[in-house]
Amino acid sequence: MREERLEGLAIPVLRLFHPDHGLAQLLRGGGSGVTGSGVAGSGGRLARLVHRRPLYHLSAMEPHGEETAAAVFDFVCLYEEDGDEGRVRSLGEYLRRFPRHEVAIAEEFLRLQREEAGQDAPLQSGLIEPAAAGHDEEPDRVGPYRLLEELGQGGQGSVWVAEDTRIRRTVALKLLAGAFVTDHRRARLRREAEALAALAHPCICPVLDADVEADPPWIAMPVLEGHDLGHALEQARTRAGTGDGAGGSVVGGAGKPAAHGRGPVLLPSTRSELHGLLRFFEAAARATHAAHEAGVVHRDLKPGNLFVHQEGRPVLLDFGLATDGSGVGEALTQSGDVFGTPAYMAPEQHDGRMGEVGPRSDVFALGVTLYEALTGERPFQGASLFELQQAVLHAPVADPRPRCPVAGDDLVAVLRVALDKDPSRRYPSALGLAEDLRRICDYEPVEARPAGPLLRLGRWARRNPGVASGQIGRAHV
C-alpha cells in the first residue's frame, strides 16, 4: 500500500489543464478527489478559471512542463482568490512565491492584466526574458537565502540547499509554495519551527532560522549528510529479494549522499547486527523522550522521518504535525481528524480519539518502524485504507522470528508492549522503550510484560464475536 499522509491533499494538478486530461469530468463532479480547501474548492472557482481563459500551454514549458504547469495553475488560483478577497499583489510578490517558474508566472500575470484591461489579444509565450521577469528581485532568492539545489518536492512545498548570503552558510530551506500557502499551513509550519526551537538534542534536527509570514514561508535547517531510513529499507528489501543479502548499511538516498556513511544493518541476520540496530533505535527513542519532556509529541514518526546521519546516529525530522501540549496544536485539529501516516499511526489516531494521542502514540510508531527494520514488513497491513485500519485496530502482532530468527523472546515481548492496542498497556514513555532495548543489548532482563492469556482471549473474542458466542454456547450444553 502506498504511504500517504492523510492531513492535507495532493491534487492531480496536471489533469486540470485540458478536457482530454480529465478536466471536463472533474467539473461534472466525477474527478478524483479535489475537495475541501486544497485549491479554491473544486467546482466553482475552478470552473470559472477554465471558462474564462485557456491556461498556460504545457508545450511552452519544456523541459520542466509538468512542474511549471502546476505552478501556473497554483498562481492563477491564488490570483483569482486575491481578486475575490480584494487583495492586490505586485508581480514581484507572486514571483517570490513561485521560485524557478518566474518566466511562466510573469507571462500569465501579464495575460491576466491585459484581459482585465479589456485587451483580448493573448500574450505570446517567450516575450519575457528571465532577467526582466524578476525585475529588481533575484529569482533564485528567498529572503536572505540564495537557492542552490532542490533536494525534494512534495504536494505542499519543497526542500532546497540554499546559501545564507549574510554569513555564507549552507542550509536546507523548507518552503511552502503556491496555493498551499494557507493560514492553516502557515500555522503548521510555525508549530514545526517552534517545536524544533524548543529542542536541543544531537538526534533532533534543529531549526536555524524561520519566517512563516514571508512569501513563501520558510524554515532553515542544517543540511544533513546521510540518508533516511525509508530509503535504506527499500534498498535492503530489494537486496533481500534478489538474493544479494538481507543486511548491509545503505549510504545515500534522500538528502546529500554521505561519502563515508555508517548506520544500522537492516534485516539483521546475526546477533551483532541485531544489537547495532537496537542501539540505533534506543538512541531514536531517547531523542523522542527528550521531545516529550519538552512538551512536544511528534505524531508522525516513520522511516521517512528517521534520518541516518553519516556518523551512524538517528536524527528525527519533520515535526510539522507535532503538538506542544498547550492546546494550541489541538485547536488546529477538528474533532475526529486523522493526522499522520496510516501504516505507522496508533489505534487512537485511526479512531480520531485525539484526546488520547500523546507520547504513547509515538512509542507505537517507533515500534512499527523497529518491526519493519527487523523483518522488512510492517506488522499491520491491508490492501486498502479500511483494511489497514482494521488491522491496526484489531489484528494481533505477528511473531517477527520467522523473518528475523535472531530476535529473541525478550525482543518479541518489547515489540508487543510497544504495539499494544491499549495505550495504557504500552510503555508509559519512550524512555521505557529505550531502556528495554538497552537491556537486551546488555543481556539484562527486560521489563516488558506482554498481555497474558486471559487478556489475549478477551481480545480474540472481541475480534470474533460470532465464533466466541458459539464456543460459549457449546460450553453450556
XYZ file of C-alpha atoms in Angstrom:
477
model
C 0.000 0.000 0.000
C 1.370 3.379 -0.932
C 2.208 5.617 2.015
C 0.429 8.912 2.069
C -0.272 11.452 4.739
C -3.981 11.948 5.349
C -3.640 15.528 6.540
C -3.728 17.817 3.516
C -4.497 16.808 -0.047
C -2.283 16.001 -3.003
C -4.123 17.273 -6.092
C -3.568 15.736 -9.545
C -2.846 19.176 -10.995
C -1.861 18.086 -14.497
C -5.283 16.591 -15.069
C -6.821 20.042 -14.684
C -5.399 21.725 -17.753
C -7.307 20.252 -20.666
C -10.640 18.421 -21.214
C -8.712 15.479 -22.645
C -6.882 15.160 -19.323
C -9.996 14.798 -17.199
C -10.999 18.456 -16.607
C -14.498 18.115 -18.036
C -15.088 15.046 -15.901
C -13.789 16.874 -12.839
C -16.134 19.832 -13.390
C -19.073 17.466 -13.743
C -18.232 16.086 -10.311
C -16.553 12.885 -11.459
C -12.959 13.915 -10.826
C -10.572 12.303 -8.417
C -10.980 13.816 -5.033
C -10.483 17.573 -5.307
C -12.423 18.504 -2.213
C -12.113 20.677 0.845
C -9.692 23.573 0.885
C -6.992 22.184 -1.416
C -7.134 24.565 -4.389
C -10.006 27.010 -4.451
C -12.683 24.451 -3.622
C -13.116 22.187 -6.669
C -16.130 23.256 -8.731
C -16.991 26.957 -8.683
C -13.723 28.824 -8.861
C -12.002 26.144 -10.936
C -14.841 26.133 -13.443
C -14.717 29.926 -13.599
C -10.995 29.804 -14.289
C -11.342 27.341 -17.129
C -14.302 29.006 -18.794
C -12.732 32.484 -18.579
C -9.362 31.705 -20.128
C -7.162 28.968 -21.519
C -4.387 28.145 -19.078
C -0.737 28.183 -19.970
C 0.234 25.718 -22.717
C 2.287 22.787 -21.498
C 4.316 22.764 -24.724
C 5.730 26.190 -23.851
C 7.173 24.939 -20.571
C 9.698 22.347 -21.666
C 11.876 20.866 -20.330
C 10.011 21.141 -16.984
C 6.487 21.221 -18.389
C 4.655 19.404 -15.623
C 6.185 21.336 -12.727
C 5.710 24.680 -14.446
C 2.124 23.823 -15.406
C 1.359 23.018 -11.784
C 2.979 26.266 -10.636
C 0.982 28.323 -13.158
C -2.234 26.653 -12.098
C -1.474 27.423 -8.446
C -0.672 31.014 -9.402
C -3.959 31.511 -11.290
C -5.929 30.100 -8.357
C -4.107 32.435 -5.986
C -4.606 35.406 -8.327
C -8.358 34.698 -8.505
C -8.543 34.287 -4.731
C -6.772 37.613 -4.246
C -9.226 39.262 -6.590
C -12.232 37.748 -4.814
C -10.947 38.995 -1.443
C -9.833 42.424 -2.660
C -6.089 41.841 -2.214
C -3.625 43.419 -4.636
C -0.143 41.936 -5.000
C 2.706 43.086 -7.193
C 4.275 40.843 -9.801
C 7.373 40.647 -7.616
C 5.334 39.183 -4.750
C 3.943 36.450 -6.984
C 7.388 35.666 -8.403
C 8.814 35.199 -4.921
C 6.106 32.648 -4.208
C 6.966 30.539 -7.234
C 10.771 30.253 -7.462
C 12.146 28.645 -10.660
C 8.961 29.437 -12.630
C 9.350 33.210 -12.949
C 9.027 33.465 -16.743
C 5.795 31.452 -16.947
C 4.279 33.235 -13.939
C 5.171 36.668 -15.315
C 3.643 35.890 -18.721
C 0.443 34.568 -17.158
C 0.302 37.634 -14.859
C 0.543 39.974 -17.843
C -2.050 37.931 -19.727
C -4.475 38.321 -16.835
C -3.734 42.035 -16.580
C -4.402 42.504 -20.305
C -7.704 40.637 -20.111
C -8.856 42.714 -17.162
C -7.954 45.850 -19.095
C -10.135 44.656 -21.979
C -7.316 43.686 -24.313
C -8.276 40.258 -25.572
C -5.224 39.588 -27.706
C -3.282 36.836 -25.916
C 0.312 37.487 -24.992
C 2.694 35.247 -26.923
C 4.858 32.999 -24.767
C 8.550 33.767 -24.723
C 8.191 37.560 -24.766
C 9.536 37.950 -21.258
C 13.191 37.283 -20.628
C 14.254 35.813 -17.287
C 16.097 38.990 -16.274
C 13.035 41.142 -16.942
C 10.692 38.755 -15.151
C 12.485 39.184 -11.837
C 12.764 42.997 -12.020
C 14.829 44.036 -9.022
C 14.298 40.704 -7.252
C 16.730 37.861 -7.809
C 14.605 34.888 -8.986
C 16.730 32.407 -7.011
C 16.433 34.274 -3.704
C 14.098 33.588 -0.776
C 14.621 36.116 1.976
C 18.347 36.211 2.760
C 18.907 32.814 1.099
C 20.075 32.003 -2.420
C 18.644 28.738 -3.760
C 21.323 26.335 -4.989
C 19.811 22.881 -5.499
C 16.411 21.283 -4.980
C 16.587 18.231 -2.706
C 12.969 17.166 -2.971
C 9.415 18.254 -3.652
C 6.103 17.256 -2.135
C 2.458 18.119 -2.535
C 2.748 21.282 -0.429
C 6.276 22.572 -0.951
C 9.915 21.740 -1.488
C 13.295 21.495 0.252
C 16.356 23.257 -1.162
C 20.032 23.505 -0.465
C 20.498 27.258 -0.045
C 23.228 29.700 0.908
C 22.713 32.234 3.673
C 24.105 35.327 1.938
C 24.650 37.087 5.268
C 27.219 34.661 6.674
C 27.962 32.310 3.732
C 26.389 29.319 5.460
C 24.768 26.415 3.580
C 21.363 25.324 4.890
C 18.404 23.155 3.960
C 15.496 25.512 3.226
C 11.979 24.129 3.577
C 9.467 26.166 1.527
C 5.705 26.211 1.262
C 4.580 27.113 -2.229
C 1.677 28.038 -4.451
C -1.965 27.689 -3.481
C -0.941 25.598 -0.459
C 0.189 28.737 1.402
C -2.888 28.957 3.619
C -3.342 30.237 7.139
C -3.633 26.639 8.370
C -0.370 25.580 6.764
C 1.419 28.693 7.943
C 0.278 27.783 11.456
C 1.552 24.251 10.990
C 4.928 25.497 9.734
C 5.090 27.878 12.691
C 4.339 24.978 15.020
C 7.198 22.979 13.489
C 9.615 25.898 13.875
C 8.559 26.485 17.477
C 8.774 22.778 18.320
C 12.294 22.482 16.914
C 13.402 25.739 18.544
C 12.386 24.302 21.929
C 14.588 21.228 21.469
C 18.352 20.884 21.741
C 19.391 17.290 21.140
C 22.015 15.720 18.838
C 19.376 13.337 17.440
C 16.798 16.030 16.605
C 17.248 18.251 13.552
C 17.356 21.866 14.825
C 15.899 24.989 13.238
C 18.400 27.717 12.364
C 16.077 30.439 11.099
C 12.456 30.853 10.035
C 9.963 33.320 8.594
C 6.478 31.858 8.382
C 4.931 35.208 7.407
C 7.123 35.596 4.317
C 6.034 34.821 0.753
C 6.805 31.972 0.515
C 7.068 30.895 4.171
C 10.288 29.049 5.012
C 12.310 27.254 7.678
C 16.105 26.936 7.500
C 17.727 23.794 8.939
C 21.166 22.189 8.687
C 21.997 20.126 5.607
C 22.268 16.539 6.862
C 24.771 14.124 5.380
C 23.345 10.629 5.153
C 20.051 9.015 4.149
C 16.596 8.425 5.556
C 15.640 5.042 6.965
C 12.788 4.624 4.480
C 15.189 4.743 1.536
C 17.527 2.312 3.296
C 14.648 -0.110 3.922
C 13.660 -0.082 0.252
C 17.220 -0.936 -0.770
C 17.549 -3.619 1.896
C 14.285 -5.235 0.747
C 15.468 -5.120 -2.858
C 18.749 -6.829 -1.982
C 16.968 -9.442 0.102
C 14.548 -10.127 -2.753
C 17.315 -10.567 -5.314
C 19.408 -12.817 -3.077
C 22.117 -10.222 -2.509
C 21.807 -10.479 1.257
C 19.359 -9.062 3.731
C 21.751 -6.907 5.682
C 24.131 -4.085 4.975
C 24.194 -0.393 5.662
C 22.838 1.690 2.799
C 24.549 5.015 2.161
C 22.994 7.842 0.162
C 19.344 8.493 -0.654
C 17.161 11.447 0.261
C 19.331 14.405 1.075
C 23.022 14.736 0.304
C 24.724 11.322 -0.020
C 27.350 10.557 2.567
C 30.836 9.690 1.431
C 31.718 7.550 4.464
C 28.329 6.760 5.951
C 27.719 4.392 8.837
C 24.405 3.155 10.051
C 22.457 0.167 11.338
C 22.221 -3.094 9.424
C 18.597 -3.588 8.433
C 17.001 -7.050 8.355
C 19.772 -8.298 10.682
C 20.937 -11.898 10.461
C 23.492 -12.003 13.315
C 23.344 -11.000 16.955
C 25.957 -8.307 16.372
C 23.847 -6.778 13.577
C 20.749 -7.024 15.761
C 22.414 -5.193 18.632
C 23.626 -2.441 16.291
C 20.052 -1.923 15.063
C 18.649 -1.923 18.599
C 21.249 0.645 19.724
C 20.148 2.863 16.822
C 16.504 2.639 17.906
C 17.483 3.122 21.536
C 19.016 6.473 20.552
C 15.917 7.359 18.496
C 13.670 6.522 21.464
C 15.785 8.654 23.801
C 15.534 11.584 21.373
C 11.757 11.082 21.199
C 11.629 11.102 25.010
C 13.619 14.368 25.050
C 10.985 15.887 22.751
C 8.226 14.615 25.039
C 9.977 16.075 28.078
C 9.950 19.444 26.268
C 6.199 19.018 25.760
C 6.411 18.065 22.042
C 4.655 14.982 20.625
C 5.731 14.185 17.055
C 2.606 12.283 15.842
C 4.186 11.190 12.538
C 7.253 9.078 13.313
C 8.082 6.692 10.463
C 11.146 5.575 8.448
C 10.960 8.629 6.191
C 11.220 10.925 9.224
C 14.096 8.993 10.804
C 17.355 10.095 9.206
C 20.541 8.042 9.410
C 23.370 10.541 9.817
C 26.678 9.666 8.186
C 28.084 9.265 11.714
C 25.545 6.489 12.303
C 23.225 8.256 14.730
C 19.490 8.766 14.133
C 18.078 12.258 13.553
C 14.346 12.915 13.956
C 12.851 15.018 11.146
C 9.583 16.752 10.218
C 7.802 17.991 13.327
C 5.076 19.557 11.164
C 2.333 17.528 12.867
C 3.761 17.939 16.367
C 1.719 19.204 19.299
C 3.149 21.061 22.267
C 0.647 20.075 24.924
C -0.561 23.657 25.294
C -3.778 23.106 23.372
C -2.635 25.334 20.504
C -1.932 22.389 18.226
C -5.194 20.723 19.171
C -7.079 23.922 18.355
C -5.909 23.477 14.777
C -7.306 19.937 14.728
C -11.017 19.338 14.376
C -12.518 16.548 16.463
C -12.241 13.287 14.547
C -9.496 14.477 12.157
C -6.825 11.918 11.293
C -3.216 13.122 11.236
C -0.183 11.020 10.339
C 0.850 8.214 8.011
C -1.684 5.342 8.276
C 0.722 2.385 8.470
C 2.540 3.944 11.473
C -0.391 5.523 13.296
C -1.555 4.217 16.663
C -5.122 2.903 17.079
C -6.199 6.088 18.871
C -5.076 8.123 15.837
C -7.023 5.907 13.449
C -10.096 6.238 15.656
C -9.755 10.018 15.787
C -9.510 9.939 19.589
C -7.267 12.985 19.623
C -7.539 13.391 23.391
C -5.659 10.097 23.771
C -2.870 10.957 21.310
C 0.322 11.563 23.239
C 3.788 10.154 23.952
C 2.491 6.570 23.855
C 1.327 7.175 20.257
C 4.926 7.981 19.320
C 6.038 4.795 21.139
C 3.649 2.822 18.914
C 5.100 4.427 15.758
C 8.641 3.596 16.905
C 7.517 0.007 17.475
C 6.097 -0.248 13.946
C 9.302 1.189 12.482
C 11.526 -1.156 14.529
C 9.439 -4.177 13.484
C 9.800 -3.146 9.835
C 13.572 -2.656 10.208
C 13.852 -6.168 11.676
C 11.663 -8.041 9.186
C 11.262 -5.865 6.081
C 7.490 -5.908 6.624
C 5.125 -3.771 8.672
C 3.270 -5.501 11.486
C -0.122 -4.349 10.197
C -1.042 -4.433 6.523
C -4.084 -4.100 4.300
C -4.941 -3.827 0.619
C -6.979 -0.676 1.321
C -7.013 2.053 3.946
C -10.045 0.452 5.590
C -8.344 -2.958 5.780
C -5.198 -1.349 7.176
C -7.205 0.483 9.847
C -8.941 -2.750 10.838
C -5.586 -4.493 11.138
C -4.160 -1.721 13.321
C -7.266 -1.681 15.494
C -7.827 -5.426 15.868
C -5.134 -7.726 14.407
C -2.533 -9.221 16.775
C 1.158 -8.557 16.195
C 2.690 -11.421 14.226
C 5.791 -13.051 15.686
C 8.771 -11.458 13.889
C 11.037 -14.503 14.303
C 10.058 -16.351 11.092
C 11.549 -13.393 9.173
C 14.150 -12.382 11.780
C 15.387 -15.531 13.551
C 17.881 -13.583 15.708
C 15.027 -11.799 17.505
C 14.716 -13.473 20.901
C 11.826 -13.790 23.335
C 12.723 -10.524 25.077
C 12.607 -8.525 21.847
C 9.265 -10.087 20.914
C 7.924 -9.023 24.316
C 9.253 -5.471 23.818
C 7.579 -5.210 20.403
C 4.244 -6.476 21.708
C 4.225 -3.977 24.563
C 5.186 -1.085 22.262
C 2.461 -2.134 19.791
C -0.323 -2.841 22.273
C -3.750 -1.646 21.108
C -4.451 -0.156 24.515
C -2.300 2.950 25.130
C -2.359 2.286 28.881
C -0.594 -1.049 28.340
C 2.224 0.393 26.223
C 5.432 1.806 27.618
C 4.424 4.939 29.536
C 7.303 6.800 27.891
C 9.752 6.433 25.021
C 12.449 6.245 27.697
C 10.939 2.947 28.895
C 11.261 1.546 25.372
C 14.839 2.838 25.110
C 15.801 1.223 28.409
C 14.416 -2.178 27.418
C 16.312 -2.052 24.111
C 19.462 -1.272 26.098
C 18.764 -4.189 28.459
C 18.556 -6.604 25.530
C 21.955 -5.431 24.260
C 23.440 -5.630 27.772
C 21.929 -9.094 28.422
C 19.746 -7.825 31.267
C 16.129 -8.913 31.865
C 13.603 -6.602 30.219
C 10.640 -5.042 31.991
C 8.213 -5.640 29.107
C 5.356 -7.930 30.037
C 3.047 -8.678 27.106
C -0.649 -9.394 27.534
C -1.408 -12.606 29.416
C -3.631 -15.463 28.168
C -6.896 -14.103 29.652
C -6.408 -10.675 28.065
C -5.474 -12.276 24.730
C -8.596 -14.463 24.934
C -10.784 -11.421 25.610
C -9.326 -9.593 22.621
C -9.832 -12.655 20.413
C -13.470 -12.773 21.487
C -13.952 -9.113 20.574
C -12.411 -9.762 17.123
C -14.510 -12.903 16.576
C -17.799 -12.362 18.449
C -19.744 -14.958 16.424
C -17.247 -17.743 16.943
C -16.821 -16.819 20.613
C -20.600 -16.922 21.205
C -20.776 -20.357 19.620
C -17.977 -21.669 21.811
C -19.639 -20.300 24.935
C -22.965 -21.849 23.891
C -21.405 -25.270 23.401
C -19.660 -24.949 26.760
C -23.055 -24.517 28.485
C -24.563 -27.573 26.815
